[in-house]
Amino acid sequence: MTTARFDELIHPSTRLSLVATLAAADWAEFAFLRDRLQLSDSALSKQLTTLEDAGYVTTERRLGGGRRRRYARLTATGREAFDGHIAALRAILAGASPEGGAAERL
């Protein structure tokens, strides 16, 4: 079972979108991520480096089509952090819904 943990590193919308995209794939090519998230090369590179420095993402360069292309994937640590963050967000949302009882406590 995943422990709910809010993760400040993942939470900003750009990184959350990036990690969610990587969570749905084995490896993702830089250009795909850039286009999907509508980021500049430099903005995506910065976000990947931040996540890589935290151990959440790993990247590698592969030769393809005569060029070296950068690929990224979520690490086991990154997957655990993402799953915990999503669980924390779900807990927050459940507490805010009428079924969660928040309205009755107000």
Coordinates of N, CA and C in Angstrom, one line a residue:
M1 N 0.8 -1.2 0.0 CA 0.0 0.0 0.0 C 0.9 1.2 0.0
T2 N 0.5 2.2 -0.8 CA 1.2 3.5 -0.9 C 0.9 4.4 0.3
T3 N 2.0 4.9 0.9 CA 1.8 5.9 2.0 C 1.6 7.3 1.4
A4 N 0.6 7.9 1.8 CA 0.2 9.3 1.3 C 1.3 10.3 1.8
R5 N 2.0 10.9 0.9 CA 3.0 11.9 1.3 C 3.0 13.0 0.2
F6 N 2.6 14.2 0.7 CA 2.7 15.3 -0.2 C 4.1 15.6 -0.6
D7 N 4.4 15.8 -1.8 CA 5.8 16.0 -2.3 C 6.0 17.4 -2.9
E8 N 6.6 18.3 -2.2 CA 6.8 19.6 -2.7 C 7.6 19.7 -4.0
L9 N 8.5 18.7 -4.2 CA 9.3 18.8 -5.4 C 8.4 18.4 -6.7
I10 N 7.5 17.5 -6.5 CA 6.7 17.1 -7.6 C 5.5 18.0 -7.8
H11 N 5.1 18.7 -6.8 CA 3.8 19.4 -6.8 C 3.7 20.6 -7.8
P12 N 4.7 21.3 -8.1 CA 4.5 22.4 -9.2 C 3.9 21.8 -10.4
S13 N 3.0 22.5 -11.1 CA 2.2 21.9 -12.2 C 3.1 21.4 -13.3
T14 N 4.2 22.0 -13.6 CA 5.0 21.6 -14.7 C 5.7 20.2 -14.4
R15 N 6.2 20.1 -13.2 CA 6.8 18.9 -12.8 C 5.8 17.8 -12.5
L16 N 4.7 18.1 -12.0 CA 3.6 17.1 -11.8 C 3.2 16.6 -13.2
S17 N 3.0 17.4 -14.2 CA 2.6 17.0 -15.5 C 3.7 16.1 -16.1
L18 N 5.0 16.5 -15.9 CA 6.1 15.7 -16.4 C 6.2 14.3 -15.8
V19 N 6.1 14.3 -14.5 CA 6.2 13.0 -13.8 C 5.0 12.1 -14.1
A20 N 3.8 12.7 -14.2 CA 2.6 11.9 -14.6 C 2.8 11.3 -16.0
T21 N 3.3 12.1 -16.9 CA 3.6 11.6 -18.3 C 4.6 10.4 -18.2
L22 N 5.7 10.6 -17.5 CA 6.7 9.6 -17.4 C 6.1 8.3 -16.6
A23 N 5.2 8.5 -15.7 CA 4.6 7.4 -15.0 C 3.8 6.5 -15.9
A24 N 3.3 7.0 -17.1 CA 2.5 6.3 -18.0 C 3.4 5.6 -19.1
A25 N 4.7 5.8 -19.0 CA 5.6 5.2 -20.1 C 6.8 4.5 -19.5
D26 N 7.4 3.7 -20.3 CA 8.7 3.1 -19.9 C 9.8 4.2 -20.0
W27 N 10.0 4.6 -21.3 CA 11.0 5.6 -21.6 C 10.2 6.6 -22.4
A28 N 10.5 7.9 -22.3 CA 9.9 8.9 -23.2 C 11.0 9.8 -23.8
E29 N 10.9 10.1 -25.1 CA 11.9 10.9 -25.8 C 11.7 12.3 -25.4
F30 N 12.8 13.1 -25.4 CA 12.8 14.5 -25.0 C 11.8 15.3 -25.8
A31 N 11.9 15.1 -27.2 CA 11.0 15.9 -28.0 C 9.5 15.6 -27.8
F32 N 9.2 14.3 -27.5 CA 7.8 14.0 -27.1 C 7.4 14.7 -25.9
L33 N 8.2 14.7 -24.8 CA 7.9 15.4 -23.6 C 7.7 16.9 -23.8
R34 N 8.7 17.5 -24.6 CA 8.6 18.9 -24.9 C 7.3 19.3 -25.5
D35 N 6.9 18.5 -26.6 CA 5.7 18.8 -27.3 C 4.5 18.6 -26.5
R36 N 4.4 17.5 -25.7 CA 3.3 17.1 -24.9 C 3.0 18.1 -23.8
L37 N 4.1 18.6 -23.2 CA 4.0 19.5 -22.1 C 4.0 21.0 -22.5
Q38 N 4.3 21.2 -23.8 CA 4.4 22.6 -24.4 C 5.4 23.4 -23.7
L39 N 6.6 22.9 -23.6 CA 7.7 23.6 -22.9 C 8.8 23.8 -23.9
S40 N 9.6 24.8 -23.6 CA 10.8 25.1 -24.4 C 11.8 24.0 -24.0
D41 N 12.8 23.8 -24.9 CA 13.9 22.9 -24.6 C 14.6 23.2 -23.3
S42 N 14.9 24.4 -23.1 CA 15.6 24.8 -21.8 C 14.7 24.6 -20.6
A43 N 13.4 24.9 -20.7 CA 12.5 24.6 -19.5 C 12.4 23.2 -19.2
L44 N 12.3 22.3 -20.2 CA 12.2 20.9 -20.0 C 13.5 20.3 -19.4
S45 N 14.6 20.8 -20.0 CA 15.9 20.3 -19.5 C 16.1 20.7 -18.1
K46 N 15.7 21.9 -17.7 CA 15.8 22.3 -16.3 C 14.9 21.4 -15.4
Q47 N 13.7 21.1 -15.8 CA 12.8 20.3 -14.9 C 13.4 18.8 -14.8
L48 N 13.9 18.3 -15.9 CA 14.4 17.0 -15.9 C 15.7 16.9 -15.0
T49 N 16.5 17.9 -15.1 CA 17.7 18.0 -14.2 C 17.3 18.0 -12.8
T50 N 16.3 18.8 -12.4 CA 15.9 18.9 -11.0 C 15.4 17.6 -10.5
L51 N 14.6 16.9 -11.3 CA 14.1 15.6 -11.0 C 15.2 14.5 -10.9
E52 N 16.1 14.7 -11.8 CA 17.2 13.7 -11.9 C 18.1 13.9 -10.6
D53 N 18.4 15.1 -10.3 CA 19.2 15.4 -9.1 C 18.5 14.8 -7.8
A54 N 17.2 14.8 -7.8 CA 16.5 14.2 -6.6 C 16.4 12.7 -6.7
G55 N 16.8 12.1 -7.8 CA 16.8 10.7 -7.9 C 15.4 10.2 -8.4
Y56 N 14.6 11.1 -8.9 CA 13.2 10.7 -9.3 C 13.2 10.3 -10.8
V57 N 14.1 10.8 -11.6 CA 14.2 10.5 -13.0 C 15.6 10.1 -13.4
T58 N 15.7 9.3 -14.4 CA 17.0 9.0 -15.0 C 16.9 9.3 -16.5
T59 N 18.0 9.8 -17.0 CA 18.0 10.1 -18.5 C 19.2 9.4 -19.1
E60 N 19.1 9.2 -20.4 CA 20.2 8.7 -21.2 C 20.1 9.2 -22.6
R61 N 21.2 9.2 -23.2 CA 21.3 9.6 -24.6 C 21.5 8.4 -25.5
R62 N 20.7 8.3 -26.5 CA 20.8 7.2 -27.4 C 20.9 7.7 -28.8
L63 N 21.6 6.9 -29.6 CA 21.8 7.2 -31.0 C 20.5 6.8 -31.8
G64 N 19.9 7.7 -32.5 CA 18.7 7.3 -33.3 C 18.6 8.3 -34.5
G65 N 18.4 7.7 -35.6 CA 18.3 8.6 -36.8 C 19.5 9.4 -37.1
G66 N 20.7 8.9 -36.7 CA 21.9 9.6 -37.0 C 22.2 10.7 -35.9
R67 N 21.3 10.9 -34.9 CA 21.5 11.9 -33.9 C 21.4 11.2 -32.5
R68 N 22.0 11.9 -31.6 CA 21.8 11.5 -30.2 C 20.6 12.1 -29.6
R69 N 19.7 11.3 -29.1 CA 18.4 11.8 -28.5 C 18.4 11.5 -27.1
R70 N 17.8 12.4 -26.3 CA 17.7 12.2 -24.9 C 16.4 11.6 -24.5
Y71 N 16.5 10.5 -23.7 CA 15.3 9.8 -23.2 C 15.2 9.9 -21.7
A72 N 14.0 9.9 -21.1 CA 13.9 9.9 -19.7 C 12.9 8.9 -19.2
R73 N 13.1 8.5 -18.0 CA 12.2 7.5 -17.3 C 12.1 7.8 -15.9
L74 N 11.0 7.4 -15.3 CA 10.8 7.5 -13.8 C 11.6 6.4 -13.1
T75 N 12.3 6.7 -12.0 CA 13.0 5.7 -11.3 C 12.0 5.1 -10.3
A76 N 12.4 4.0 -9.6 CA 11.6 3.5 -8.5 C 11.3 4.5 -7.4
T77 N 12.3 5.3 -7.1 CA 12.1 6.3 -6.1 C 11.1 7.4 -6.6
G78 N 11.2 7.7 -7.9 CA 10.3 8.7 -8.5 C 8.9 8.2 -8.5
R79 N 8.7 6.9 -8.8 CA 7.4 6.2 -8.9 C 6.8 6.2 -7.5
E80 N 7.6 5.9 -6.5 CA 7.1 5.9 -5.1 C 6.7 7.3 -4.7
A81 N 7.5 8.3 -5.0 CA 7.2 9.7 -4.6 C 5.9 10.1 -5.3
F82 N 5.8 9.8 -6.6 CA 4.6 10.2 -7.4 C 3.3 9.5 -6.8
D83 N 3.4 8.2 -6.6 CA 2.3 7.5 -6.0 C 1.9 8.0 -4.6
G84 N 2.9 8.4 -3.8 CA 2.6 9.0 -2.5 C 1.9 10.3 -2.6
H85 N 2.4 11.1 -3.6 CA 1.9 12.5 -3.8 C 0.4 12.4 -4.3
I86 N 0.1 11.5 -5.2 CA -1.2 11.3 -5.7 C -2.1 10.8 -4.6
A87 N -1.6 9.9 -3.7 CA -2.4 9.4 -2.6 C -2.7 10.6 -1.6
A88 N -1.8 11.5 -1.4 CA -2.0 12.6 -0.5 C -3.0 13.6 -1.2
L89 N -2.9 13.8 -2.5 CA -3.9 14.7 -3.1 C -5.3 14.1 -3.0
R90 N -5.4 12.8 -3.2 CA -6.7 12.1 -3.1 C -7.3 12.2 -1.7
A91 N -6.4 12.1 -0.7 CA -6.9 12.2 0.7 C -7.4 13.7 0.9
I92 N -6.7 14.7 0.4 CA -7.2 16.0 0.5 C -8.5 16.2 -0.1
L93 N -8.7 15.7 -1.3 CA -9.9 15.8 -2.1 C -11.1 15.0 -1.4
A94 N -10.8 13.9 -0.8 CA -11.8 13.1 -0.1 C -12.3 13.8 1.1
G95 N -11.4 14.5 1.8 CA -11.8 15.3 3.0 C -12.6 16.5 2.6
A96 N -12.5 17.0 1.4 CA -13.2 18.2 1.0 C -14.6 17.8 0.4
S97 N -14.8 16.6 0.1 CA -16.1 16.2 -0.5 C -17.2 16.0 0.6
P98 N -18.5 16.1 0.2 CA -19.5 15.9 1.2 C -19.5 14.5 1.8
E99 N -19.0 13.5 1.0 CA -18.9 12.1 1.5 C -17.8 12.0 2.5
G100 N -16.8 12.9 2.5 CA -15.7 12.9 3.4 C -16.0 13.6 4.7
G101 N -17.2 14.2 4.8 CA -17.6 14.8 6.0 C -17.1 16.2 6.3
A102 N -16.3 16.8 5.4 CA -15.8 18.1 5.7 C -16.9 19.1 5.8
A103 N -17.9 19.0 5.0 CA -19.0 20.0 5.0 C -19.8 19.9 6.4
E104 N -19.9 18.7 6.9 CA -20.6 18.6 8.2 C -19.8 19.2 9.4
R105 N -18.5 19.2 9.3 CA -17.7 19.7 10.3 C -17.6 21.3 10.4
L106 N -18.0 21.9 9.3 CA -18.0 23.4 9.2 C -19.0 24.0 9.9

